[in-house]
Short mmCIF file of C-alpha atoms in Angstrom, two decimals:
data_model
loop_
_atom_site.label_atom_id
_atom_site.label_comp_id
_atom_site.label_asym_id
_atom_site.label_seq_id
_atom_site.Cartn_x
_atom_site.Cartn_y
_atom_site.Cartn_z
CA MET A 62 -25.52 -57.28 -43.67
CA SER A 63 -26.61 -54.22 -45.74
CA PHE A 64 -24.58 -50.98 -44.85
CA ARG A 65 -27.99 -49.12 -44.05
CA ARG A 66 -28.76 -51.96 -41.63
CA ARG A 67 -25.42 -51.87 -39.86
CA ALA A 68 -25.55 -48.00 -39.54
CA ALA A 69 -29.26 -48.39 -37.91
CA ILE A 70 -28.02 -50.44 -35.44
CA LEU A 71 -24.95 -48.36 -34.67
CA ALA A 72 -26.95 -45.36 -34.24
CA ALA A 73 -29.10 -47.12 -31.89
CA LEU A 74 -26.26 -48.75 -29.69
CA SER A 75 -25.20 -44.96 -29.86
CA VAL A 76 -28.65 -44.02 -28.26
CA VAL A 77 -28.94 -46.74 -25.76
CA LEU A 78 -25.45 -45.59 -24.43
CA MET A 79 -26.31 -42.03 -24.41
CA ALA A 80 -29.28 -42.86 -22.47
CA THR A 81 -27.13 -45.11 -19.85
CA LEU A 82 -24.95 -42.33 -19.22
CA LEU A 83 -27.52 -39.77 -18.44
CA LEU A 84 -29.07 -42.22 -15.99
CA ALA A 85 -25.85 -42.77 -14.45
CA VAL A 86 -25.26 -38.86 -13.95
CA LEU A 87 -28.79 -38.30 -12.59
CA ARG A 88 -28.59 -41.04 -10.16
CA SER A 89 -25.03 -40.30 -9.15
CA PRO A 90 -24.95 -38.11 -5.57
CA ARG A 91 -24.67 -34.27 -5.50
CA ARG A 92 -20.88 -33.34 -4.53
CA ARG A 93 -21.69 -31.42 -1.49
CA ALA A 94 -19.23 -28.40 -0.57
CA PRO A 95 -17.68 -29.35 2.99
CA GLN A 96 -19.26 -28.22 6.31
CA GLY A 97 -18.54 -24.88 6.94
CA ALA A 98 -17.55 -23.53 3.46
CA GLY A 99 -18.55 -20.32 1.92
CA ILE A 100 -18.75 -18.13 5.18
CA PRO A 101 -17.65 -14.53 4.11
CA LEU A 102 -15.22 -13.29 6.60
CA ALA A 103 -17.06 -9.67 6.65
CA ALA A 104 -20.71 -10.09 6.16
CA ALA A 105 -21.87 -8.24 2.61
CA GLY A 106 -22.44 -4.81 3.20
CA THR A 107 -19.87 -4.43 6.07
CA ILE A 108 -16.94 -3.10 4.29
CA ASP A 109 -19.22 -0.11 3.07
CA GLU A 110 -20.00 0.80 6.85
CA VAL A 111 -16.18 0.37 8.00
CA SER A 112 -14.89 3.41 9.83
CA GLY A 113 -12.26 2.09 12.16
CA ILE A 114 -9.94 -0.65 11.82
CA THR A 115 -7.83 -2.15 14.73
CA LEU A 116 -4.98 -4.94 13.38
CA ALA A 117 -3.77 -6.75 16.66
CA GLY A 118 -0.73 -8.63 14.90
CA ARG A 119 2.84 -7.69 14.88
CA ASP A 120 1.79 -4.20 16.08
CA THR A 121 -1.68 -2.76 17.32
CA ILE A 122 -2.77 -0.87 14.24
CA ARG A 123 -5.55 1.43 14.34
CA LEU A 124 -6.76 3.19 11.52
CA GLN A 125 -9.44 5.68 11.20
CA ARG A 126 -11.72 6.99 8.25
CA ASP A 127 -12.79 10.67 8.44
CA SER A 128 -15.94 12.31 7.30
CA ASP A 129 -14.25 13.05 3.86
CA GLY A 130 -13.29 9.21 3.09
CA SER A 131 -9.39 9.79 4.19
CA TRP A 132 -7.95 7.24 6.16
CA TRP A 133 -5.73 8.09 9.25
CA VAL A 134 -3.11 6.21 11.32
CA ARG A 135 -3.63 7.02 14.80
CA THR A 136 -0.45 6.42 17.21
CA THR A 137 0.24 7.45 20.70
CA GLU A 138 2.13 10.59 19.71
CA ARG A 139 -0.37 12.07 16.80
CA THR A 140 -2.25 10.84 14.05
CA LEU A 141 -0.76 10.76 10.42
CA PRO A 142 -2.44 10.27 6.77
CA ALA A 143 -2.65 6.51 5.61
CA ARG A 144 -1.44 5.45 2.64
CA GLN A 145 -5.19 5.24 1.10
CA SER A 146 -4.61 2.55 -1.49
CA ARG A 147 -2.98 0.08 0.95
CA VAL A 148 -5.97 0.25 3.13
CA GLN A 149 -8.50 -0.27 0.71
CA GLN A 150 -6.41 -3.18 -0.80
CA PHE A 151 -6.70 -4.68 2.79
CA LEU A 152 -10.42 -4.03 3.00
CA ARG A 153 -11.06 -5.83 -0.72
CA GLN A 154 -8.87 -8.78 0.51
CA LEU A 155 -11.27 -9.16 3.54
CA ALA A 156 -14.20 -8.83 1.56
CA ASP A 157 -13.08 -11.32 -0.93
CA SER A 158 -12.45 -13.67 1.83
CA SER A 159 -14.25 -16.78 3.00
CA THR A 160 -14.09 -20.04 4.65
CA SER A 161 -12.97 -23.11 2.78
CA ARG A 162 -14.38 -25.86 5.84
CA ARG A 163 -15.27 -26.09 9.08
CA VAL A 164 -12.11 -27.67 11.47
CA THR A 165 -13.59 -27.89 14.89
CA THR A 166 -16.59 -26.81 17.02
CA ARG A 167 -14.44 -27.62 20.26
CA ALA A 168 -13.25 -24.54 22.35
CA GLU A 169 -10.62 -26.71 24.08
CA LEU A 170 -9.06 -27.07 20.87
CA TRP A 171 -7.90 -23.64 19.92
CA PRO A 172 -4.42 -23.74 21.40
CA GLU A 173 -3.63 -26.35 18.45
CA PHE A 174 -4.62 -24.21 15.79
CA GLY A 175 -2.73 -20.85 17.23
CA LEU A 176 -6.23 -19.33 18.39
CA ASP A 177 -5.84 -19.24 21.95
CA HIS A 178 -5.94 -15.77 23.75
CA ASN A 179 -2.41 -15.52 23.95
CA SER A 180 -1.35 -16.48 20.29
CA ALA A 181 -4.41 -15.09 17.96
CA GLN A 182 -4.20 -12.48 16.07
CA ARG A 183 -7.47 -9.79 15.48
CA VAL A 184 -8.88 -7.73 12.88
CA LEU A 185 -11.87 -5.67 14.39
CA LEU A 186 -14.04 -3.42 12.07
CA GLU A 187 -16.05 -0.81 13.52
CA ALA A 188 -18.83 1.60 12.53
CA ALA A 189 -18.43 5.39 13.02
CA ASP A 190 -20.58 4.96 15.93
CA GLY A 191 -18.07 2.54 17.61
CA GLU A 192 -20.26 -0.49 16.87
CA LEU A 193 -18.29 -3.92 16.12
CA LEU A 194 -19.07 -4.89 13.12
CA ALA A 195 -17.02 -7.79 12.92
CA GLU A 196 -13.87 -9.63 14.76
CA VAL A 197 -12.24 -12.17 12.75
CA VAL A 198 -9.42 -13.85 14.87
CA TYR A 199 -6.61 -15.41 13.07
CA GLY A 200 -4.41 -18.22 14.16
CA ARG A 201 -1.28 -20.48 12.43
CA ARG A 202 -1.19 -21.00 9.00
CA SER A 203 -2.18 -24.35 7.43
CA GLU A 204 0.72 -27.11 6.86
CA SER A 205 0.02 -26.22 3.14
CA GLY A 206 0.83 -22.27 3.96
CA ASP A 207 -2.26 -21.18 1.84
CA GLU A 208 -4.56 -20.93 4.60
CA ALA A 209 -4.96 -19.89 7.93
CA PHE A 210 -7.26 -21.13 10.89
CA VAL A 211 -9.98 -18.56 11.85
CA ARG A 212 -12.90 -18.01 14.32
CA PHE A 213 -15.23 -15.48 14.66
CA GLY A 214 -15.43 -13.63 17.72
CA ALA A 215 -16.10 -15.98 20.68
CA ALA A 216 -17.37 -18.15 19.08
CA ASP A 217 -16.14 -22.05 19.40
CA GLU A 218 -16.17 -22.82 15.75
CA VAL A 219 -13.10 -22.92 14.08
CA TYR A 220 -12.31 -22.65 10.39
CA ALA A 221 -10.06 -22.87 7.54
CA ALA A 222 -9.63 -19.57 5.38
CA ASP A 223 -7.37 -17.57 2.75
CA ALA A 224 -4.34 -16.89 4.60
CA ALA A 225 -3.94 -13.55 2.41
CA VAL A 226 -5.21 -11.32 5.36
CA LEU A 227 -2.09 -12.39 7.56
CA PHE A 228 0.42 -10.00 5.24
CA TYR A 229 -1.31 -7.25 6.72
CA LEU A 230 -1.23 -8.44 10.27
CA GLU A 231 2.32 -9.11 9.85
CA ARG A 232 3.01 -5.10 8.68
CA GLU A 233 4.22 -2.76 11.17
CA SER A 234 2.43 0.86 11.67
CA ILE A 235 4.96 2.17 9.07
CA TYR A 236 3.52 0.29 6.28
CA TRP A 237 0.12 1.83 6.62
CA THR A 238 1.56 5.43 6.90
CA GLU A 239 1.73 7.48 3.89
CA LEU A 240 5.22 8.33 3.31
CA ARG A 241 5.42 10.10 -0.16
CA LEU A 242 6.47 13.87 0.45
CA PHE A 243 4.10 14.80 -2.31
CA GLY A 244 1.41 12.26 -1.99
CA SER A 245 -0.31 11.87 -5.30
CA THR A 246 -0.41 15.64 -6.01
CA LEU A 247 2.18 15.92 -8.28
CA SER A 248 2.96 14.16 -11.68
CA VAL A 249 5.93 14.13 -14.10
CA ASP A 250 4.38 16.12 -16.97
CA SER A 251 2.70 18.76 -14.48
CA ILE A 252 6.20 20.41 -13.57
CA GLU A 253 7.15 23.17 -15.85
CA GLN A 254 10.15 24.39 -13.63
CA LEU A 255 12.64 22.70 -11.22
CA ALA A 256 15.10 24.78 -9.34
CA ILE A 257 17.68 23.07 -6.93
CA SER A 258 20.04 24.29 -4.84
CA ALA A 259 22.44 22.48 -1.96
CA ASP A 260 25.35 22.91 0.34
CA ILE A 261 26.19 19.80 1.50
CA GLY A 262 29.82 18.90 1.51
CA ASP A 263 29.54 15.32 0.84
CA LEU A 264 26.50 13.26 -0.19
CA GLY A 265 27.15 10.02 -1.48
CA GLY A 266 31.42 10.41 -1.69
CA LEU A 267 30.45 13.75 -3.73
CA PRO A 268 30.44 17.31 -2.74
CA HIS A 269 26.75 18.99 -3.64
CA ARG A 270 27.40 22.70 -3.73
CA TYR A 271 25.26 24.23 -6.44
CA SER A 272 22.35 25.96 -7.43
CA TYR A 273 20.53 25.55 -10.76
CA ARG A 274 17.19 25.77 -12.74
CA LEU A 275 15.73 23.65 -15.17
CA GLN A 276 12.76 25.10 -17.32
CA ARG A 277 10.68 23.23 -19.74
CA GLY A 278 10.32 25.54 -23.36
CA SER A 279 7.83 26.09 -25.39
CA ASP A 280 9.04 23.33 -27.90
CA ALA A 281 9.03 20.91 -24.77
CA ALA A 282 12.95 20.71 -24.59
CA TRP A 283 14.34 21.57 -21.08
CA ARG A 284 17.32 23.98 -20.66
CA LEU A 285 19.57 24.13 -17.46
CA THR A 286 20.77 27.56 -16.19
CA ASP A 287 23.33 27.93 -13.32
CA GLU A 288 26.47 30.40 -12.71
CA ARG A 289 27.92 29.07 -16.24
CA GLY A 290 24.98 30.21 -18.17
CA GLU A 291 22.26 28.41 -19.89
CA MET A 292 22.72 25.08 -21.81
CA ALA A 293 20.67 22.49 -23.39
CA ALA A 294 19.49 19.56 -20.74
CA ARG A 295 19.19 15.95 -21.61
CA ALA A 296 15.56 14.78 -21.69
CA ASP A 297 15.94 11.67 -20.15
CA GLN A 298 17.98 12.62 -17.42
CA VAL A 299 15.65 15.33 -16.46
CA ARG A 300 12.58 13.08 -16.69
CA GLU A 301 14.48 10.75 -14.13
CA LEU A 302 15.13 13.84 -12.13
CA LEU A 303 11.39 14.82 -12.06
CA ALA A 304 10.21 11.17 -11.46
CA ALA A 305 12.68 10.96 -8.31
CA VAL A 306 10.97 14.22 -7.02
CA VAL A 307 7.30 13.07 -7.61
CA SER A 308 7.98 9.69 -5.92
CA LEU A 309 10.08 10.69 -3.27
CA GLU A 310 9.58 8.90 -0.01
CA GLY A 311 10.90 8.69 3.32
CA ALA A 312 11.89 5.67 5.29
CA ARG A 313 9.63 7.00 8.20
CA VAL A 314 8.39 9.79 10.10
CA ALA A 315 11.23 11.64 11.77
CA PRO A 316 10.56 11.74 15.78
CA ALA A 317 11.34 15.86 15.90
CA ALA A 318 11.53 18.43 13.79
CA PRO A 319 14.90 20.32 13.15
CA SER A 320 15.50 23.05 15.83
CA ALA A 321 13.94 26.46 15.19
CA ASP A 322 17.22 27.84 13.91
CA ALA A 323 18.34 25.22 11.76
CA ALA A 324 18.82 26.34 8.02
CA PRO A 325 18.25 23.78 5.35
CA SER A 326 21.12 22.29 3.75
CA ALA A 327 19.43 21.57 0.36
CA GLU A 328 16.11 22.99 -1.30
CA VAL A 329 14.01 21.86 -4.04
CA THR A 330 11.38 23.91 -5.64
CA ALA A 331 8.94 23.05 -8.55
CA GLU A 332 6.54 25.01 -10.09
CA LEU A 333 3.32 23.82 -12.01
CA ALA A 334 1.86 25.67 -15.45
CA ASP A 335 -0.80 26.89 -13.08
CA GLY A 336 1.86 28.68 -10.80
CA SER A 337 1.48 26.74 -7.77
CA ARG A 338 4.80 25.42 -6.13
CA TYR A 339 6.07 22.71 -4.26
CA ARG A 340 8.97 22.86 -2.06
CA LEU A 341 11.40 20.21 -0.64
CA GLU A 342 13.66 21.32 2.25
CA VAL A 343 16.29 19.27 3.89
CA TYR A 344 18.00 19.01 7.04
CA GLY A 345 21.34 17.53 7.78
CA GLU A 346 25.17 17.54 7.69
CA ALA A 347 27.70 15.97 5.41
CA GLY A 348 28.60 12.47 6.16
CA ALA A 349 25.00 11.51 7.30
CA GLU A 350 23.26 8.36 6.41
CA GLN A 351 19.88 10.02 6.82
CA PHE A 352 18.45 13.54 6.41
CA THR A 353 15.47 15.15 7.85
CA VAL A 354 13.15 16.33 5.10
CA VAL A 355 9.90 18.28 4.54
CA ALA A 356 7.37 19.08 1.89
CA SER A 357 4.87 22.01 1.34
CA GLY A 358 2.81 22.97 -1.32
CA PRO A 359 -1.09 22.53 -2.15
CA ALA A 360 -2.13 19.46 -0.84
CA VAL A 361 0.54 17.83 0.35
CA PRO A 362 -0.04 15.01 3.23
CA LEU A 363 -0.23 17.04 6.98
CA ASP A 364 -1.04 15.38 9.80
CA ALA A 365 -4.40 15.50 11.58
CA ASN A 366 -3.87 18.74 13.28
CA ARG A 367 -2.76 20.15 9.75
CA GLU A 368 1.05 20.39 11.16
CA PRO A 369 3.90 19.56 8.42
CA ILE A 370 5.37 15.81 8.72
CA PHE A 371 9.08 15.80 8.88
CA TYR A 372 10.42 12.38 7.29
CA LEU A 373 13.84 10.67 7.75
CA ILE A 374 15.35 9.82 4.26
CA ASN A 375 18.29 7.73 3.76
CA ASP A 376 21.38 9.50 1.89
CA TRP A 377 21.25 7.22 -1.68
CA THR A 378 17.36 8.00 -1.90
CA LEU A 379 18.36 12.00 -1.26
CA GLY A 380 20.86 11.63 -4.04
CA ARG A 381 18.56 10.75 -6.67
CA VAL A 382 16.70 14.20 -6.20
CA LEU A 383 20.05 16.20 -5.39
CA ARG A 384 21.47 15.57 -8.98
CA LEU A 385 24.41 17.20 -10.08
CA PRO A 386 24.36 20.02 -12.89
CA ARG A 387 26.98 17.67 -14.95
CA ASP A 388 24.99 14.60 -15.01
CA ILE A 389 22.00 16.53 -16.67
CA VAL A 390 23.23 18.66 -19.60
CA GLU A 391 23.87 17.29 -22.76
#
């Protein structure tokens, strides 16, 4: 048999084989998605209309959006600014979540999935006029842990869905509260001068009694001035200090403000190139594990009544801001 004839036979066999495979694929049954898969936990467009969120989980958290688009945490005592990024992350997670399958249509089986009224956790989304946009009820996690069992409102059906939203239901109210004293108003590079004074006998085992000023020169080099005079400051240490000031966070909101006659035991003042000033006042005694602090300045977080917010801060966190002069100079 000639080479040309053998090649023709092989080519014909290849065509027959490809045709057979194609026919098998066309005749094979299509793979179907599990029943109840792909139902969004929040209908399309719902997230954009949300102005109120209730998370009935570990705590009952109520979040409210104002006419400017800012989110607030409503408590029994007052309304505090929310950590905007965390609310947005939660809404994005909910919008991206959908069911993977339907588990049962029988309401009497709810307890098996942690969806009975005594065990279930809830996410409620409301419009500005109070209309209920969505109610997603969460039960227990699946055996694998990456899914949770859910139902919609009072409907009987139980579904499996991504368990990521449970993370937010397990958070306390402090997670949602803006604890950054300066919010997002300050940046390290925006600060031109920083003045620090302290009269705390003991902070982290060291006496903190000093007053000094840091100033950025025209050459971008920093200089420190105190009772000894002016001297060069270490750029890396100054930047570390500024970063600590900018990112300063309270451990929680203080239950009450200091007494009216209390004097601050330390003060930090930051001045920007445009002349605006931001101020931090520290209240507390030597040896305390927590101090009360309050910030002031343009656009710092205030409560819904435009009143300042006092925070409690741990001594070791405060120590990152109240730096000894000797640690900064070259």
